[in-house]
Each structure stands twice: as C-alpha cells, then as structure tokens.
CSV table of C-alpha atoms in Angstrom, one decimal:
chain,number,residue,atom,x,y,z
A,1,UNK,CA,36.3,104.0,153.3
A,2,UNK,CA,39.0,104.3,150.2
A,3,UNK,CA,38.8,100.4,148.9
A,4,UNK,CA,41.3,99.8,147.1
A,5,UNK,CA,39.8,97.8,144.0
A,6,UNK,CA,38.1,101.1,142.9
A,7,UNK,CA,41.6,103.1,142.4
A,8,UNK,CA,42.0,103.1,138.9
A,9,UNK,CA,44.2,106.2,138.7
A,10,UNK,CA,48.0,106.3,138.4
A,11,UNK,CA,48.9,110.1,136.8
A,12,UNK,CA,46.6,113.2,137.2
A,13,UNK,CA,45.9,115.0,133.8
A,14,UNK,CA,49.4,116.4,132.5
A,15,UNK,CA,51.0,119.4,134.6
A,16,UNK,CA,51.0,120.8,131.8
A,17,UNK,CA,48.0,121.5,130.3
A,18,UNK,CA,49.1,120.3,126.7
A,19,UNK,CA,50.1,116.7,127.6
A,20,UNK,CA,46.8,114.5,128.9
A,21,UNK,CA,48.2,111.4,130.5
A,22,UNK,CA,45.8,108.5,130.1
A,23,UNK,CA,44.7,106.8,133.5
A,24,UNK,CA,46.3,103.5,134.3
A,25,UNK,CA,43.5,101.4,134.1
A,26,UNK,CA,43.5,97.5,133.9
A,27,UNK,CA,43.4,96.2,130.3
A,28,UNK,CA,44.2,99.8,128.6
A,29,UNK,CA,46.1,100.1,125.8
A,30,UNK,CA,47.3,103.6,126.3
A,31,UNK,CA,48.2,103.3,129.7
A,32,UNK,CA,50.2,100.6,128.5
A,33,UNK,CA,51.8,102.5,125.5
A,34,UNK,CA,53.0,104.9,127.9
A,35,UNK,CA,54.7,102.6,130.1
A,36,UNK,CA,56.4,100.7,127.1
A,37,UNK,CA,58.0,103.7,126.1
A,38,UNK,CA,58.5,105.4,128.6
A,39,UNK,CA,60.5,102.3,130.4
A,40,UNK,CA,63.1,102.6,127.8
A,41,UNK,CA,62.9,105.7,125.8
A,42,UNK,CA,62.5,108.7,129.1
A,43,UNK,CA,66.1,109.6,129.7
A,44,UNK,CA,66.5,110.5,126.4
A,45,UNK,CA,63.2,111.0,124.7
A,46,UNK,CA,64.1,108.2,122.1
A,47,UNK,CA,62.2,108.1,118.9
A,48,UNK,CA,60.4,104.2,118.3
A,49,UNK,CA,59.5,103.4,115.0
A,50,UNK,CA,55.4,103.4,115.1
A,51,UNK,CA,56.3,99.5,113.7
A,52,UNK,CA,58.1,98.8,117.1
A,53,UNK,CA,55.3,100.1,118.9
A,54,UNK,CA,52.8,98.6,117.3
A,55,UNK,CA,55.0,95.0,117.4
A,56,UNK,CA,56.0,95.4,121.2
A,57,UNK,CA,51.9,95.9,122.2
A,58,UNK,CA,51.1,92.9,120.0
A,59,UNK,CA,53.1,90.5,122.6
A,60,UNK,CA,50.7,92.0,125.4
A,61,UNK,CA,47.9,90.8,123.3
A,62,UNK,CA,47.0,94.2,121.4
A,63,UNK,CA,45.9,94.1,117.5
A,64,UNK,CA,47.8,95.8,115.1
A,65,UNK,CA,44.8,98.1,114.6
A,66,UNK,CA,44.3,98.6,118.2
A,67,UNK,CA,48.0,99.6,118.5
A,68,UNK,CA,47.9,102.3,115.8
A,69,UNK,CA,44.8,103.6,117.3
A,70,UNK,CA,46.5,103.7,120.3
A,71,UNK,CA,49.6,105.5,119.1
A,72,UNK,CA,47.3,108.4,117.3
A,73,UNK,CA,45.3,108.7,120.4
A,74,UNK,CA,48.5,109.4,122.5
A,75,UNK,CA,49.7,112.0,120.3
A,76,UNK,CA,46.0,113.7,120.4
A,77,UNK,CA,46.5,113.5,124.1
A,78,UNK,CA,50.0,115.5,123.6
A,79,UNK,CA,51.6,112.6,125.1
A,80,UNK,CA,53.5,111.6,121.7
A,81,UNK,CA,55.3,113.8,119.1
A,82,UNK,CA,55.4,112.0,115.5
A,83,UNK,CA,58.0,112.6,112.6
A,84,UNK,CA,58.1,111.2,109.3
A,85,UNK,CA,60.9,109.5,106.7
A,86,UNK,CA,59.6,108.6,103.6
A,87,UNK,CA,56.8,105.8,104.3
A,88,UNK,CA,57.7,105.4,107.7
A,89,UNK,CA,56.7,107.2,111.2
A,90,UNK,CA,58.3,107.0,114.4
A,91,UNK,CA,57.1,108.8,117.6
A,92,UNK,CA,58.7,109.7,121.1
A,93,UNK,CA,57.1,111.6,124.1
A,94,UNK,CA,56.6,115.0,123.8
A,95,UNK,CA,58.2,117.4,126.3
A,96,UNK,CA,55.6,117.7,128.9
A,97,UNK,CA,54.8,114.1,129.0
A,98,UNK,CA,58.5,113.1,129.3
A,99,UNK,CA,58.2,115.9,132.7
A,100,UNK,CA,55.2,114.4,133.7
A,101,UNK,CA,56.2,111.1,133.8
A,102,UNK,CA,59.5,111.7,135.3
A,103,UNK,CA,58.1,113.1,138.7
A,104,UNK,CA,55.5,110.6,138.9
A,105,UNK,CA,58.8,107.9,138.8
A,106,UNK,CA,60.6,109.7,140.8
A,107,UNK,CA,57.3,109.2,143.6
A,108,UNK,CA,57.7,105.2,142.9
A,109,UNK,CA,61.0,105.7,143.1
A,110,UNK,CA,60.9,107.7,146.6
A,111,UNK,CA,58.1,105.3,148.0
A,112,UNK,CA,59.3,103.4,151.0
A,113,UNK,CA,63.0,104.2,150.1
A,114,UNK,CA,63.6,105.9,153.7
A,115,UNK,CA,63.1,105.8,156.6
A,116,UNK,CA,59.7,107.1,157.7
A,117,UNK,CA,58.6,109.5,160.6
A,118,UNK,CA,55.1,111.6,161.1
A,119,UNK,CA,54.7,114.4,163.8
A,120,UNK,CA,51.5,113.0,165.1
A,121,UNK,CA,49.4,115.3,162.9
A,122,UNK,CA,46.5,115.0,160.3
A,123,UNK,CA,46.5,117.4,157.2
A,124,UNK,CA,42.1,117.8,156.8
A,125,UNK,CA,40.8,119.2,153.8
A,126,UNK,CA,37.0,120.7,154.2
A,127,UNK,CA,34.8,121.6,151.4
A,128,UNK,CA,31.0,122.3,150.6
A,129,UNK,CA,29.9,122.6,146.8
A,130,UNK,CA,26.3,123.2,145.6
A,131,UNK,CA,24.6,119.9,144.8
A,132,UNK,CA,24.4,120.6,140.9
A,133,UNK,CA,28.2,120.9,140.4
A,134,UNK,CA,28.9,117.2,140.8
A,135,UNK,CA,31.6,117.2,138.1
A,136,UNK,CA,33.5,119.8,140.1
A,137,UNK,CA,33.2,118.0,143.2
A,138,UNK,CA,34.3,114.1,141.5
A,139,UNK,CA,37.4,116.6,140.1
A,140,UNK,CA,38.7,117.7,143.3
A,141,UNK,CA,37.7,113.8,145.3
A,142,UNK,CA,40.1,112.5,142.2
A,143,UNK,CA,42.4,114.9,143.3
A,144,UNK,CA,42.6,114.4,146.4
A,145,UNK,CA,42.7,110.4,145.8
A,146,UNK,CA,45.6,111.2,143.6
A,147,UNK,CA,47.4,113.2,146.7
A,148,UNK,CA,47.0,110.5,148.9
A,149,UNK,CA,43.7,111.6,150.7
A,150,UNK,CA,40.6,109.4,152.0
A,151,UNK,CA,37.3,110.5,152.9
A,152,UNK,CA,37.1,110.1,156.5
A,153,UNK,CA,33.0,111.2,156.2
A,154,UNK,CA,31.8,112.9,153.4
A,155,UNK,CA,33.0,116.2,152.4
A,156,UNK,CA,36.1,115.6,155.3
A,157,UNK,CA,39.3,114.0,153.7
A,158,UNK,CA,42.7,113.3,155.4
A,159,UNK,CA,46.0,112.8,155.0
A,160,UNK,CA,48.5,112.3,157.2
A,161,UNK,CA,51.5,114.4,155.9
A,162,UNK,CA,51.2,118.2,155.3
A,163,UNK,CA,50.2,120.0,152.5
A,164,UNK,CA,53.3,121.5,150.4
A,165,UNK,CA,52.6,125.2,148.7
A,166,UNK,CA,52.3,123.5,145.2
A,167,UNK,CA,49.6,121.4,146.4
A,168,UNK,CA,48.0,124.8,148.3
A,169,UNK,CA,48.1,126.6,144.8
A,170,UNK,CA,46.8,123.4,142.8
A,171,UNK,CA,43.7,123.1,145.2
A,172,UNK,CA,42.6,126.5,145.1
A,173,UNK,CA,42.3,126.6,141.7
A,174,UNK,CA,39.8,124.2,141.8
A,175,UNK,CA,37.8,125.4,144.4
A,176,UNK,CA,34.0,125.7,143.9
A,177,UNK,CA,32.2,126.5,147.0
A,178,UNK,CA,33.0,126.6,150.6
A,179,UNK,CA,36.1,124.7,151.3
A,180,UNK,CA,38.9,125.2,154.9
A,181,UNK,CA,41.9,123.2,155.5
A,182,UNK,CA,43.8,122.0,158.8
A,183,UNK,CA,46.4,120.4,160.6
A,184,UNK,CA,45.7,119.4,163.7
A,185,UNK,CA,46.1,116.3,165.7
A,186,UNK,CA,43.0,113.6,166.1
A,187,UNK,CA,41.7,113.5,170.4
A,188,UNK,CA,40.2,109.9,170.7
A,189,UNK,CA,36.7,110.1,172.6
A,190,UNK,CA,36.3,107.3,175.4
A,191,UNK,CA,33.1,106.1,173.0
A,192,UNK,CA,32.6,103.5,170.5
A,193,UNK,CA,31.9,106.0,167.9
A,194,UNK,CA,35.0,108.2,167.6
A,195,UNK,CA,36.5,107.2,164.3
A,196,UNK,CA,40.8,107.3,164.4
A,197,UNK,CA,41.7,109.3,160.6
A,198,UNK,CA,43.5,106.0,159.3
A,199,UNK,CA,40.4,104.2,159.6
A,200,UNK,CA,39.8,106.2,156.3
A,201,UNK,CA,41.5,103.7,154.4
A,202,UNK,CA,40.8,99.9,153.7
A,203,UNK,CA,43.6,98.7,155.8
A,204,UNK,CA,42.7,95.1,155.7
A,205,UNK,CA,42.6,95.5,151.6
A,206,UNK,CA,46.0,97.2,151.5
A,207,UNK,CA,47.5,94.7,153.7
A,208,UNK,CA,45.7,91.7,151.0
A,209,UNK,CA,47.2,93.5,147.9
A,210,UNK,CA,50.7,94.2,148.9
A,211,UNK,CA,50.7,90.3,150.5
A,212,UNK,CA,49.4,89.2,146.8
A,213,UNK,CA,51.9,91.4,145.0
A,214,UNK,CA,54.9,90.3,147.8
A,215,UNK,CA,53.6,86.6,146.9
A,216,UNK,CA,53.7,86.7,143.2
A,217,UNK,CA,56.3,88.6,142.2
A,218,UNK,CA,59.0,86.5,144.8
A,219,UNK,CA,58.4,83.6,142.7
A,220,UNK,CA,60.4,84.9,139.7
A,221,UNK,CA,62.9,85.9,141.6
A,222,UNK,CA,65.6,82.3,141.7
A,223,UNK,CA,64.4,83.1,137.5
A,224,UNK,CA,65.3,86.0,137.4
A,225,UNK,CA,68.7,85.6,139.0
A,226,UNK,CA,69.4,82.5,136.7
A,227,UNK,CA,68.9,84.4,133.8
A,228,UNK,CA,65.9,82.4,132.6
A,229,UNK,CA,63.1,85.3,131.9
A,230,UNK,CA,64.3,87.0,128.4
A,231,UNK,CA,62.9,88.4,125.1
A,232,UNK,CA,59.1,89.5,125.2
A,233,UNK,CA,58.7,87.3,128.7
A,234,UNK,CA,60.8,90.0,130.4
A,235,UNK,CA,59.3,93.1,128.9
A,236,UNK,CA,55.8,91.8,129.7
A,237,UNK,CA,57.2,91.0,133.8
A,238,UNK,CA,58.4,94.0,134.1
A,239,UNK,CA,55.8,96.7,132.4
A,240,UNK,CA,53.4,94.5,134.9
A,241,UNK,CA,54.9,94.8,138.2
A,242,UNK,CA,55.6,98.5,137.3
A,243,UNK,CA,51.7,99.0,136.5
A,244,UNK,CA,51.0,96.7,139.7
A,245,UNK,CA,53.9,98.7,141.9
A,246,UNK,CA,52.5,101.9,141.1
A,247,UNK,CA,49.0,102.0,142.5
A,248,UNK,CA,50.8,101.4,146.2
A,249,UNK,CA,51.2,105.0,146.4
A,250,UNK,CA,47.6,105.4,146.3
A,251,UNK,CA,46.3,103.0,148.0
A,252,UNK,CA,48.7,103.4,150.7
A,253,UNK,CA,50.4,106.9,150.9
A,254,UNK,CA,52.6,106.3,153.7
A,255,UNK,CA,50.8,106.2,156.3
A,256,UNK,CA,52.1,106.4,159.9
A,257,UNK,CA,53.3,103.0,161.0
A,258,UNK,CA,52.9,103.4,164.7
A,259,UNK,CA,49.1,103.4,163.2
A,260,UNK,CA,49.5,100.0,161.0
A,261,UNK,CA,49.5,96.1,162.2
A,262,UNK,CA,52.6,94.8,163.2
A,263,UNK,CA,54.8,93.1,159.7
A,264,UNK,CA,53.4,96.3,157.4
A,265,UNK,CA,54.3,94.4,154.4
A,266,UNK,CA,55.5,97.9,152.9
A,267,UNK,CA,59.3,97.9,153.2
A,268,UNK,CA,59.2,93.7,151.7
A,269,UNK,CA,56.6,95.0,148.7
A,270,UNK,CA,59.6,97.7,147.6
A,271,UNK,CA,62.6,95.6,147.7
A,272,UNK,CA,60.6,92.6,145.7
A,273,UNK,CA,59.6,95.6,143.6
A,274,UNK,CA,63.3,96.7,142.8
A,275,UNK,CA,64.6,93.3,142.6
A,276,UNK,CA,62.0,92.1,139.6
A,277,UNK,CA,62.2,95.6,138.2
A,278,UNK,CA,65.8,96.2,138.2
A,279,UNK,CA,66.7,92.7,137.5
A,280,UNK,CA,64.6,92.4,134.5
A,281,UNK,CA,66.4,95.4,133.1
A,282,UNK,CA,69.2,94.1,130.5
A,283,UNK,CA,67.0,91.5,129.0
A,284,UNK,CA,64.0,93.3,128.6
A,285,UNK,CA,66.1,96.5,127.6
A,286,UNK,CA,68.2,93.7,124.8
A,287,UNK,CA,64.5,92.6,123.4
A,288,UNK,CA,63.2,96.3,122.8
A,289,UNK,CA,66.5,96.8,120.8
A,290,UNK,CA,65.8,93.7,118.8
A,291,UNK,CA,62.5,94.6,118.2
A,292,UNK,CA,63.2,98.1,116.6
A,293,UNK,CA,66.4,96.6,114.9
A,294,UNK,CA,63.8,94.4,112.8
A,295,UNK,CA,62.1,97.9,111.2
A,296,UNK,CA,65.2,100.0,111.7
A,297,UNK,CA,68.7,98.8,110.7
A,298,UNK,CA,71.4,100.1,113.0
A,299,UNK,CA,72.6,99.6,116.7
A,300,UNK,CA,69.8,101.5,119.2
A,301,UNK,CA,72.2,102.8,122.0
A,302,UNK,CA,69.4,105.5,123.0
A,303,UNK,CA,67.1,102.8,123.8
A,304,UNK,CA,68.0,102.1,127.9
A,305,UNK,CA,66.0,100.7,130.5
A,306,UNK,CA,66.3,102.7,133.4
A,307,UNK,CA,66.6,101.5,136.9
A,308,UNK,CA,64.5,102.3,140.2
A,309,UNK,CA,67.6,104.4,141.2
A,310,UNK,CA,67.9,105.8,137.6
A,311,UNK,CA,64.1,107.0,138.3
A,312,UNK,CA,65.0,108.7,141.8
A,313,UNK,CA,67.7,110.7,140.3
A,314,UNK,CA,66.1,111.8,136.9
A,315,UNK,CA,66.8,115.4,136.5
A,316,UNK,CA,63.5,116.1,134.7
C-alpha cells in the first residue's frame, strides 16, 4: 500500500539531463528556492538579485548562509544560471529547468480541471531484477511513484490510465531485468482474498490529507478576499499551498471515481487550491517587487506571479 506520508517527491530528475531538480521535501531549502522563483520569475526567466533571494528565503526562516548555499547548489544542479555586474550577482533558471518546471505546472494546473472518465481498465507494469541491483530497482519504483503507480504486490504496479509513448520510451530505458506491461481489466473472485487494483493506494490517508488541506486553507479565504494577507505573509501562503497542492498528483493520480467513497474531496481541494493561489497573486507578486527594489533600483515589470490558468497555458 502507497501511504501517503512517505511521498516526498514532487519533480523527477530534469528531462534534461543537465538540469537536476531537487525533490520537494519538507523543510528543504532548495525545493523551496525553486518554488520562490519560479512563482514569479518562469514566464520570462527573470533574473533575481542573489540579495533578493537570499532576503525572500530569510522570511521562511532560512540563514543568510543557508540561502547562499542554497543558491550555489541550484546552479551545480543546472537549475540556476548566474551573471555578474561589478560586486553583485543575480541568477534566473536555466533553460531546462524553466522546461521542466513548466510541464510539471501545467500537471497541477490540469489536475481535477475536467471532467473525468476511465474505460474500466488497469495499465500493469511487471518487472523482475536480480537481487543485487537494488539501486536500479528503487530508480524505476520512484519512477513509477512519480507516474502515478502503486504497488499492488511486489514487483506488480498499477495505474489506472494508459501508458502514453513517452512514458513507453522513458521506461525502457531503464529496464534491468525481466519486465512486461498490460492493460487489461481487473475480474473480482467471489473470495475474500481477491484484491480490487485501487486498493493499491492508501485511500483512507488520501481522503485525511485532502480533508486537512480543504480545512486549512478555507480559513484564509474571507482574508484573502478582504485584502488582509500582504507583504511576506502572502508570499509565505502561497509558496505553501503550492508545495502542499502539489503532492495531490501523487498521492492521488486520478483515480476512477466510480472506485472512490461518495464526497471524493478532489474537485473541493482544487477550487480552494485556485482560490488561495490565485488570490494571493497581486500581493505576493507586489512584495517580491519590493524586495528586489531594495538591492536593485528601478521598476521590476518582469517579475509576475502567474496564475493556475497562466500555468495550464504556458507554452514551454
């Protein structure tokens, strides 16, 4: 069973083999990095002033050391591309990252935006490696996490939508082993032992987190819409329902309703989602201009926050 509390990743390694995205886990600076500027410098790849950076992950708690460790480690990664004038640096994402990240927003963007159907069938992915090449075989369960599989038993993961040509082409290259694939529809057995696919997944957990999230979150809301959450308070809101929003996917990767309790709580999750998201946009998009204004002079027009629908439509 997938529980949920041990789903750490957001992004797989860059497409690109020259950009190395840093897993979204709890507490990490880079993860957070990435989401800071990425929030309001993607459209346009805007360049930050390594100050801004360094003052904008100071309000989440961050040291000034950790900070500029942080930003040297994400250009390592090929995440960040650097530039210097005189004394001072400034960095924006590199190329690949900027890709990178624009799919994976488009995916939060897309999830539970439409309506949703399934055909009834189970997308099963087989495989066999030799016992000594456990790193290859944690790489491809990660990967299939990542695609929105669960081990139903061991070595035999699911999904419930079928597998597209890229993700044919991305598994074989890391086969090791014996390894079949399948879609095929699940026959229940008249016996306490057959085991229906969604049972794969840690319904009862899913159901808890998107309730906690739904709960939370709908408690800013009457702020939001007064215009009371500004400055840093509405850069920190909305970088955390973001990181929060985004592990949904993951944990639950649309699966078929018709399989789910009645009340899914998936639809209400996405529209507080949007509303905290979106509605936290000017201020927190007004506070990242102030912030860079203070170690660059100058009006910061390339510095937008985008908006959920912004993120469905980017052309990257």
């Amino acid at each position: 069973m997938a529980r949920v509390f041990s789903i750490d990743e957001i992004f797989p390694d860059g497409v690109d083999e020259s950009v190395r995205l840093p897993r979204r886990q709890a507490g990490s600076p880079q993860g957070l990095g990435v989401t800071l500027i990425a929030d309001y410098t993607l459209s346009a790849r805007a360049w930050l002033p390594s100050a801004a950076i360094v003052a904008l992950l100071g309000e989440f708690g961050v040291t000034s050391g950790a900070a500029r460790t942080t930003i040297s480690r994400l250009a390592r990664r090929g995440a960040l591309e650097g530039r210097r004038h005189g004394r001072h640096s400034s960095y924006r994402l590199t190329e690949p990252a900027a890709v990178n990240l624009s799919m994976g927003g488009r995916g939060i963007a897309a999830f539970a935006a439409g309506p949703e159907s399934w055909d009834g069938s189970w997308t099963l992915v087989t495989f066999s490696i030799p016992q000594e090449e456990g790193t290859q075989r944690r790489a491809i369960r990660d990967h299939l996490r990542w695609r929105g599989y669960a081990p139903l038993y061991d070595g035999v993961w699911v999904s419930p939508h079928p597998m597209t040509a890229e993700e044919r082409t991305s598994l074989a290259g890391m086969a090791l082993g014996a390894m079949s694939v399948f879609r095929a529809q699940h026959l229940a057995l008249e016996t306490e032992a057959s085991r229906n696919p969604v049972e794969a997944w840690d319904i009862g957990g899913i159901a808890r987190e998107y309730t906690t999230f739904i709960r939370r979150w709908s408690r800013l809301l009457p702020r939001i819409t007064a215009g009371r959450i500004t400055g840093a308070a509405a850069v920190r809101a909305r970088t955390e329902v973001m990181d929060t929003y985004r592990r949904f996917p993951v944990l639950d990767p649309m699966l078929p309703v018709e399989l789910l309790p009645p009340g899914w709580p998936r639809a209400h999750a996405r529209e507080v989602f949007v509303a905290v998201y979106d509605g936290l946009a000017e201020p927190a998009q007004e506070h990242v201009r102030t912030v860079v204004a203070d170690v660059a002079d100058g009006p910061h027009p390339e510095i937008r926050a985008h908006t959920v629908a912004e993120m469905s439509s980017s052309p990257n």
